[in-house]
Amino acid sequence: MKIIFIGPPGSGKGTQAKRLASRFAIPHISTGDMLREAVQDGTELGRQAQPIMAAGGLVSDDLMIGIIKERLAKPDAGRGFILDGFPRTIVQAEKLDGIVGNGTEPLRVLQLLVPDDAIVRRITMRRTCAQCGAIYHLENNPPANDSVCDRCGAEVIARSDDTEEAVRKRLESFHRQTMPVASYYESKNILRKVDGIGPVDEVFERIEKSLA
Ligand SMILES: [Zn+2]
Protein backbone atom coordinates (compact mmCIF):
# COMPACT_ATOMS: atom_id res chain seq x y z
CA MET A 1 0.00 0.00 0.00
CA LYS A 2 1.52 3.27 -1.13
CA ILE A 3 -0.76 5.95 0.15
CA ILE A 4 -0.66 9.72 0.07
CA PHE A 5 -3.01 11.17 2.65
CA ILE A 6 -4.33 14.68 2.05
CA GLY A 7 -6.56 16.52 4.49
CA PRO A 8 -6.93 19.94 6.09
CA PRO A 9 -5.41 20.70 9.50
CA GLY A 10 -7.92 19.79 12.20
CA SER A 11 -9.72 17.22 10.02
CA GLY A 12 -8.58 14.24 12.07
CA LYS A 13 -6.20 13.18 9.30
CA GLY A 14 -3.33 12.39 11.69
CA THR A 15 -5.48 10.03 13.77
CA GLN A 16 -6.78 8.23 10.69
CA ALA A 17 -3.34 7.99 9.12
CA LYS A 18 -1.90 6.37 12.27
CA ARG A 19 -4.74 3.87 12.34
CA LEU A 20 -4.34 3.02 8.71
CA ALA A 21 -0.62 2.55 9.23
CA SER A 22 -1.14 -0.01 11.99
CA ARG A 23 -3.93 -1.73 10.02
CA PHE A 24 -1.58 -2.38 7.09
CA ALA A 25 1.64 -2.55 9.14
CA ILE A 26 3.29 0.19 7.11
CA PRO A 27 5.01 3.35 8.40
CA HIS A 28 3.11 6.62 8.81
CA ILE A 29 5.54 9.17 7.41
CA SER A 30 4.62 12.65 8.56
CA THR A 31 6.96 15.28 7.14
CA GLY A 32 5.89 17.71 9.87
CA ASP A 33 6.93 15.23 12.58
CA MET A 34 10.16 14.43 10.76
CA LEU A 35 11.11 18.10 10.50
CA ARG A 36 10.31 18.80 14.14
CA GLU A 37 12.37 15.78 15.23
CA ALA A 38 15.31 16.80 13.04
CA VAL A 39 15.29 20.29 14.55
CA GLN A 40 15.07 18.82 18.05
CA ASP A 41 17.92 16.39 17.44
CA GLY A 42 20.04 19.09 15.80
CA THR A 43 20.78 17.01 12.68
CA GLU A 44 22.18 18.56 9.50
CA LEU A 45 18.68 18.65 8.06
CA GLY A 46 17.36 20.19 11.25
CA ARG A 47 19.96 22.92 11.12
CA GLN A 48 18.93 23.77 7.56
CA ALA A 49 15.21 23.67 8.25
CA GLN A 50 15.14 25.39 11.64
CA PRO A 51 15.52 29.06 10.56
CA ILE A 52 12.99 28.59 7.75
CA MET A 53 10.41 27.02 10.06
CA ALA A 54 11.03 29.60 12.78
CA ALA A 55 10.25 32.35 10.26
CA GLY A 56 7.02 30.56 9.33
CA GLY A 57 8.31 29.76 5.84
CA LEU A 58 8.06 26.60 3.79
CA VAL A 59 11.03 24.29 3.48
CA SER A 60 12.26 24.19 -0.14
CA ASP A 61 11.16 21.49 -2.57
CA ASP A 62 14.72 20.20 -2.91
CA LEU A 63 15.17 19.79 0.82
CA MET A 64 11.78 18.08 1.24
CA ILE A 65 12.40 15.72 -1.67
CA GLY A 66 15.78 14.79 -0.20
CA ILE A 67 14.17 13.97 3.13
CA ILE A 68 11.47 11.83 1.56
CA LYS A 69 13.83 9.99 -0.76
CA GLU A 70 16.04 9.07 2.18
CA ARG A 71 13.07 8.01 4.31
CA LEU A 72 11.48 5.85 1.61
CA ALA A 73 14.77 4.03 1.09
CA LYS A 74 14.62 2.63 4.63
CA PRO A 75 13.67 -1.06 4.86
CA ASP A 76 10.40 -0.49 6.75
CA ALA A 77 9.00 1.45 3.79
CA GLY A 78 9.60 -1.49 1.45
CA ARG A 79 6.08 -2.90 1.92
CA GLY A 80 4.43 0.48 1.57
CA PHE A 81 3.88 3.72 3.41
CA ILE A 82 1.46 6.52 4.21
CA LEU A 83 2.72 9.97 3.36
CA ASP A 84 1.25 12.77 5.45
CA GLY A 85 2.19 16.35 4.61
CA PHE A 86 3.94 15.51 1.35
CA PRO A 87 3.77 16.36 -1.53
CA ARG A 88 2.78 19.98 -1.00
CA THR A 89 3.64 21.26 -4.46
CA ILE A 90 3.40 19.99 -8.04
CA VAL A 91 7.21 19.85 -8.25
CA GLN A 92 7.24 17.58 -5.18
CA ALA A 93 4.47 15.40 -6.67
CA GLU A 94 6.37 14.99 -9.94
CA LYS A 95 9.60 14.11 -8.15
CA LEU A 96 7.74 11.60 -6.02
CA ASP A 97 6.50 9.91 -9.20
CA GLY A 98 10.12 9.51 -10.17
CA ILE A 99 10.99 7.96 -6.81
CA VAL A 100 8.10 5.49 -6.44
CA GLY A 101 6.73 5.33 -9.99
CA ASN A 102 8.57 2.18 -11.01
CA GLY A 103 7.16 -0.12 -8.35
CA THR A 104 4.44 -2.65 -9.01
CA GLU A 105 2.18 -1.28 -6.31
CA PRO A 106 0.24 1.75 -7.58
CA LEU A 107 0.17 5.01 -5.69
CA ARG A 108 -3.18 5.77 -4.08
CA VAL A 109 -4.15 9.25 -3.00
CA LEU A 110 -6.77 9.77 -0.30
CA GLN A 111 -8.34 13.15 0.23
CA LEU A 112 -10.23 13.58 3.47
CA LEU A 113 -13.02 16.11 2.96
CA VAL A 114 -14.18 18.23 5.88
CA PRO A 115 -15.80 21.64 5.29
CA ASP A 116 -13.96 24.63 6.74
CA ASP A 117 -16.87 25.59 9.01
CA ALA A 118 -16.88 22.16 10.63
CA ILE A 119 -13.15 22.41 11.31
CA VAL A 120 -13.50 25.91 12.74
CA ARG A 121 -16.27 24.68 15.04
CA ARG A 122 -14.25 21.68 16.10
CA ILE A 123 -11.11 23.65 16.90
CA THR A 124 -12.53 26.81 18.47
CA MET A 125 -14.58 24.64 20.86
CA ARG A 126 -11.48 22.73 21.87
CA ARG A 127 -10.10 23.22 25.37
CA THR A 128 -6.92 21.77 26.79
CA CYS A 129 -5.86 21.25 30.38
CA ALA A 130 -2.89 23.47 31.11
CA GLN A 131 -1.43 20.82 33.41
CA CYS A 132 -2.12 17.27 32.18
CA GLY A 133 -2.93 17.96 28.53
CA ALA A 134 -6.43 16.40 28.62
CA ILE A 135 -8.51 17.60 25.66
CA TYR A 136 -12.15 18.66 25.90
CA HIS A 137 -14.78 19.95 23.50
CA LEU A 138 -17.30 22.45 24.84
CA GLU A 139 -20.18 20.80 22.94
CA ASN A 140 -19.34 17.11 22.66
CA ASN A 141 -17.12 16.46 25.64
CA PRO A 142 -17.14 19.35 28.13
CA PRO A 143 -15.50 19.14 31.56
CA ALA A 144 -18.10 18.35 34.25
CA ASN A 145 -17.26 21.49 36.16
CA ASP A 146 -16.94 24.61 33.97
CA SER A 147 -13.29 25.24 33.19
CA VAL A 148 -11.85 22.72 35.64
CA CYS A 149 -10.11 19.57 34.37
CA ASP A 150 -11.95 16.32 35.29
CA ARG A 151 -8.69 14.44 35.59
CA CYS A 152 -6.44 16.72 37.59
CA GLY A 153 -8.45 19.78 38.67
CA ALA A 154 -6.26 22.31 36.87
CA GLU A 155 -7.62 25.04 34.63
CA VAL A 156 -8.89 24.17 31.16
CA ILE A 157 -7.97 26.74 28.52
CA ALA A 158 -8.15 27.50 24.80
CA ARG A 159 -4.82 27.36 22.99
CA SER A 160 -3.79 30.79 21.72
CA ASP A 161 -3.52 29.52 18.14
CA ASP A 162 -7.00 27.98 18.21
CA THR A 163 -8.87 31.22 17.53
CA GLU A 164 -11.25 31.34 14.54
CA GLU A 165 -8.97 33.82 12.77
CA ALA A 166 -5.90 31.61 13.18
CA VAL A 167 -7.76 28.47 12.09
CA ARG A 168 -9.19 30.17 8.97
CA LYS A 169 -5.74 31.40 8.07
CA ARG A 170 -4.26 27.90 8.35
CA LEU A 171 -7.11 26.50 6.25
CA GLU A 172 -6.69 29.16 3.59
CA SER A 173 -3.03 28.42 3.13
CA PHE A 174 -3.78 24.68 3.11
CA HIS A 175 -6.32 25.10 0.29
CA ARG A 176 -3.99 27.33 -1.70
CA GLN A 177 -1.18 24.75 -1.51
CA THR A 178 -3.18 21.57 -1.81
CA MET A 179 -5.68 22.30 -4.55
CA PRO A 180 -3.12 22.05 -7.37
CA VAL A 181 -1.70 18.82 -5.91
CA ALA A 182 -5.17 17.26 -5.58
CA SER A 183 -5.98 18.27 -9.18
CA TYR A 184 -2.69 16.75 -10.31
CA TYR A 185 -3.69 13.36 -8.89
CA GLU A 186 -7.29 13.72 -10.04
CA SER A 187 -6.11 14.12 -13.61
CA LYS A 188 -4.20 10.84 -13.20
CA ASN A 189 -7.37 9.16 -11.90
CA ILE A 190 -5.79 8.05 -8.63
CA LEU A 191 -7.49 10.49 -6.25
CA ARG A 192 -10.10 9.02 -3.91
CA LYS A 193 -12.25 11.46 -1.92
CA VAL A 194 -13.53 10.39 1.47
CA ASP A 195 -16.15 12.17 3.58
CA GLY A 196 -14.37 13.04 6.82
CA ILE A 197 -17.44 14.11 8.81
CA GLY A 198 -18.60 11.86 11.65
CA PRO A 199 -17.23 9.59 14.37
CA VAL A 200 -13.63 8.38 13.98
CA ASP A 201 -14.70 4.73 13.48
CA GLU A 202 -17.14 5.58 10.71
CA VAL A 203 -14.64 7.72 8.87
CA PHE A 204 -12.08 4.93 9.15
CA GLU A 205 -14.54 2.46 7.63
CA ARG A 206 -15.08 4.80 4.69
CA ILE A 207 -11.34 5.07 4.20
CA GLU A 208 -10.90 1.29 4.21
CA LYS A 209 -13.72 0.91 1.70
CA SER A 210 -12.22 3.50 -0.61
CA LEU A 211 -8.97 1.54 -0.64
CA ALA A 212 -10.61 -1.79 -1.39
ZN1 LIG B 1 -5.80 18.07 33.72
Coordinates of C-alpha atoms and ligand atoms in Angstrom, one line a residue:
M1 CA 0.0 0.0 0.0
K2 CA 1.5 3.3 -1.1
I3 CA -0.8 6.0 0.2
I4 CA -0.7 9.7 0.1
F5 CA -3.0 11.2 2.6
I6 CA -4.3 14.7 2.0
G7 CA -6.6 16.5 4.5
P8 CA -6.9 19.9 6.1
P9 CA -5.4 20.7 9.5
G10 CA -7.9 19.8 12.2
S11 CA -9.7 17.2 10.0
G12 CA -8.6 14.2 12.1
K13 CA -6.2 13.2 9.3
G14 CA -3.3 12.4 11.7
T15 CA -5.5 10.0 13.8
Q16 CA -6.8 8.2 10.7
A17 CA -3.3 8.0 9.1
K18 CA -1.9 6.4 12.3
R19 CA -4.7 3.9 12.3
L20 CA -4.3 3.0 8.7
A21 CA -0.6 2.6 9.2
S22 CA -1.1 0.0 12.0
R23 CA -3.9 -1.7 10.0
F24 CA -1.6 -2.4 7.1
A25 CA 1.6 -2.5 9.1
I26 CA 3.3 0.2 7.1
P27 CA 5.0 3.3 8.4
H28 CA 3.1 6.6 8.8
I29 CA 5.5 9.2 7.4
S30 CA 4.6 12.7 8.6
T31 CA 7.0 15.3 7.1
G32 CA 5.9 17.7 9.9
D33 CA 6.9 15.2 12.6
M34 CA 10.2 14.4 10.8
L35 CA 11.1 18.1 10.5
R36 CA 10.3 18.8 14.1
E37 CA 12.4 15.8 15.2
A38 CA 15.3 16.8 13.0
V39 CA 15.3 20.3 14.6
Q40 CA 15.1 18.8 18.1
D41 CA 17.9 16.4 17.4
G42 CA 20.0 19.1 15.8
T43 CA 20.8 17.0 12.7
E44 CA 22.2 18.6 9.5
L45 CA 18.7 18.7 8.1
G46 CA 17.4 20.2 11.3
R47 CA 20.0 22.9 11.1
Q48 CA 18.9 23.8 7.6
A49 CA 15.2 23.7 8.3
Q50 CA 15.1 25.4 11.6
P51 CA 15.5 29.1 10.6
I52 CA 13.0 28.6 7.7
M53 CA 10.4 27.0 10.1
A54 CA 11.0 29.6 12.8
A55 CA 10.3 32.4 10.3
G56 CA 7.0 30.6 9.3
G57 CA 8.3 29.8 5.8
L58 CA 8.1 26.6 3.8
V59 CA 11.0 24.3 3.5
S60 CA 12.3 24.2 -0.1
D61 CA 11.2 21.5 -2.6
D62 CA 14.7 20.2 -2.9
L63 CA 15.2 19.8 0.8
M64 CA 11.8 18.1 1.2
I65 CA 12.4 15.7 -1.7
G66 CA 15.8 14.8 -0.2
I67 CA 14.2 14.0 3.1
I68 CA 11.5 11.8 1.6
K69 CA 13.8 10.0 -0.8
E70 CA 16.0 9.1 2.2
R71 CA 13.1 8.0 4.3
L72 CA 11.5 5.9 1.6
A73 CA 14.8 4.0 1.1
K74 CA 14.6 2.6 4.6
P75 CA 13.7 -1.1 4.9
D76 CA 10.4 -0.5 6.8
A77 CA 9.0 1.4 3.8
G78 CA 9.6 -1.5 1.4
R79 CA 6.1 -2.9 1.9
G80 CA 4.4 0.5 1.6
F81 CA 3.9 3.7 3.4
I82 CA 1.5 6.5 4.2
L83 CA 2.7 10.0 3.4
D84 CA 1.2 12.8 5.5
G85 CA 2.2 16.4 4.6
F86 CA 3.9 15.5 1.3
P87 CA 3.8 16.4 -1.5
R88 CA 2.8 20.0 -1.0
T89 CA 3.6 21.3 -4.5
I90 CA 3.4 20.0 -8.0
V91 CA 7.2 19.8 -8.2
Q92 CA 7.2 17.6 -5.2
A93 CA 4.5 15.4 -6.7
E94 CA 6.4 15.0 -9.9
K95 CA 9.6 14.1 -8.2
L96 CA 7.7 11.6 -6.0
D97 CA 6.5 9.9 -9.2
G98 CA 10.1 9.5 -10.2
I99 CA 11.0 8.0 -6.8
V100 CA 8.1 5.5 -6.4
G101 CA 6.7 5.3 -10.0
N102 CA 8.6 2.2 -11.0
G103 CA 7.2 -0.1 -8.3
T104 CA 4.4 -2.6 -9.0
E105 CA 2.2 -1.3 -6.3
P106 CA 0.2 1.7 -7.6
L107 CA 0.2 5.0 -5.7
R108 CA -3.2 5.8 -4.1
V109 CA -4.2 9.2 -3.0
L110 CA -6.8 9.8 -0.3
Q111 CA -8.3 13.2 0.2
L112 CA -10.2 13.6 3.5
L113 CA -13.0 16.1 3.0
V114 CA -14.2 18.2 5.9
P115 CA -15.8 21.6 5.3
D116 CA -14.0 24.6 6.7
D117 CA -16.9 25.6 9.0
A118 CA -16.9 22.2 10.6
I119 CA -13.2 22.4 11.3
V120 CA -13.5 25.9 12.7
R121 CA -16.3 24.7 15.0
R122 CA -14.2 21.7 16.1
I123 CA -11.1 23.6 16.9
T124 CA -12.5 26.8 18.5
M125 CA -14.6 24.6 20.9
R126 CA -11.5 22.7 21.9
R127 CA -10.1 23.2 25.4
T128 CA -6.9 21.8 26.8
C129 CA -5.9 21.2 30.4
A130 CA -2.9 23.5 31.1
Q131 CA -1.4 20.8 33.4
C132 CA -2.1 17.3 32.2
G133 CA -2.9 18.0 28.5
A134 CA -6.4 16.4 28.6
I135 CA -8.5 17.6 25.7
Y136 CA -12.2 18.7 25.9
H137 CA -14.8 19.9 23.5
L138 CA -17.3 22.5 24.8
E139 CA -20.2 20.8 22.9
N140 CA -19.3 17.1 22.7
N141 CA -17.1 16.5 25.6
P142 CA -17.1 19.3 28.1
P143 CA -15.5 19.1 31.6
A144 CA -18.1 18.4 34.3
N145 CA -17.3 21.5 36.2
D146 CA -16.9 24.6 34.0
S147 CA -13.3 25.2 33.2
V148 CA -11.9 22.7 35.6
C149 CA -10.1 19.6 34.4
D150 CA -11.9 16.3 35.3
R151 CA -8.7 14.4 35.6
C152 CA -6.4 16.7 37.6
G153 CA -8.5 19.8 38.7
A154 CA -6.3 22.3 36.9
E155 CA -7.6 25.0 34.6
V156 CA -8.9 24.2 31.2
I157 CA -8.0 26.7 28.5
A158 CA -8.2 27.5 24.8
R159 CA -4.8 27.4 23.0
S160 CA -3.8 30.8 21.7
D161 CA -3.5 29.5 18.1
D162 CA -7.0 28.0 18.2
T163 CA -8.9 31.2 17.5
E164 CA -11.2 31.3 14.5
E165 CA -9.0 33.8 12.8
A166 CA -5.9 31.6 13.2
V167 CA -7.8 28.5 12.1
R168 CA -9.2 30.2 9.0
K169 CA -5.7 31.4 8.1
R170 CA -4.3 27.9 8.3
L171 CA -7.1 26.5 6.2
E172 CA -6.7 29.2 3.6
S173 CA -3.0 28.4 3.1
F174 CA -3.8 24.7 3.1
H175 CA -6.3 25.1 0.3
R176 CA -4.0 27.3 -1.7
Q177 CA -1.2 24.8 -1.5
T178 CA -3.2 21.6 -1.8
M179 CA -5.7 22.3 -4.6
P180 CA -3.1 22.0 -7.4
V181 CA -1.7 18.8 -5.9
A182 CA -5.2 17.3 -5.6
S183 CA -6.0 18.3 -9.2
Y184 CA -2.7 16.8 -10.3
Y185 CA -3.7 13.4 -8.9
E186 CA -7.3 13.7 -10.0
S187 CA -6.1 14.1 -13.6
K188 CA -4.2 10.8 -13.2
N189 CA -7.4 9.2 -11.9
I190 CA -5.8 8.1 -8.6
L191 CA -7.5 10.5 -6.3
R192 CA -10.1 9.0 -3.9
K193 CA -12.2 11.5 -1.9
V194 CA -13.5 10.4 1.5
D195 CA -16.1 12.2 3.6
G196 CA -14.4 13.0 6.8
I197 CA -17.4 14.1 8.8
G198 CA -18.6 11.9 11.7
P199 CA -17.2 9.6 14.4
V200 CA -13.6 8.4 14.0
D201 CA -14.7 4.7 13.5
E202 CA -17.1 5.6 10.7
V203 CA -14.6 7.7 8.9
F204 CA -12.1 4.9 9.1
E205 CA -14.5 2.5 7.6
R206 CA -15.1 4.8 4.7
I207 CA -11.3 5.1 4.2
E208 CA -10.9 1.3 4.2
K209 CA -13.7 0.9 1.7
S210 CA -12.2 3.5 -0.6
L211 CA -9.0 1.5 -0.6
A212 CA -10.6 -1.8 -1.4
Ligands
ZN1 ZN -5.8 18.1 33.7

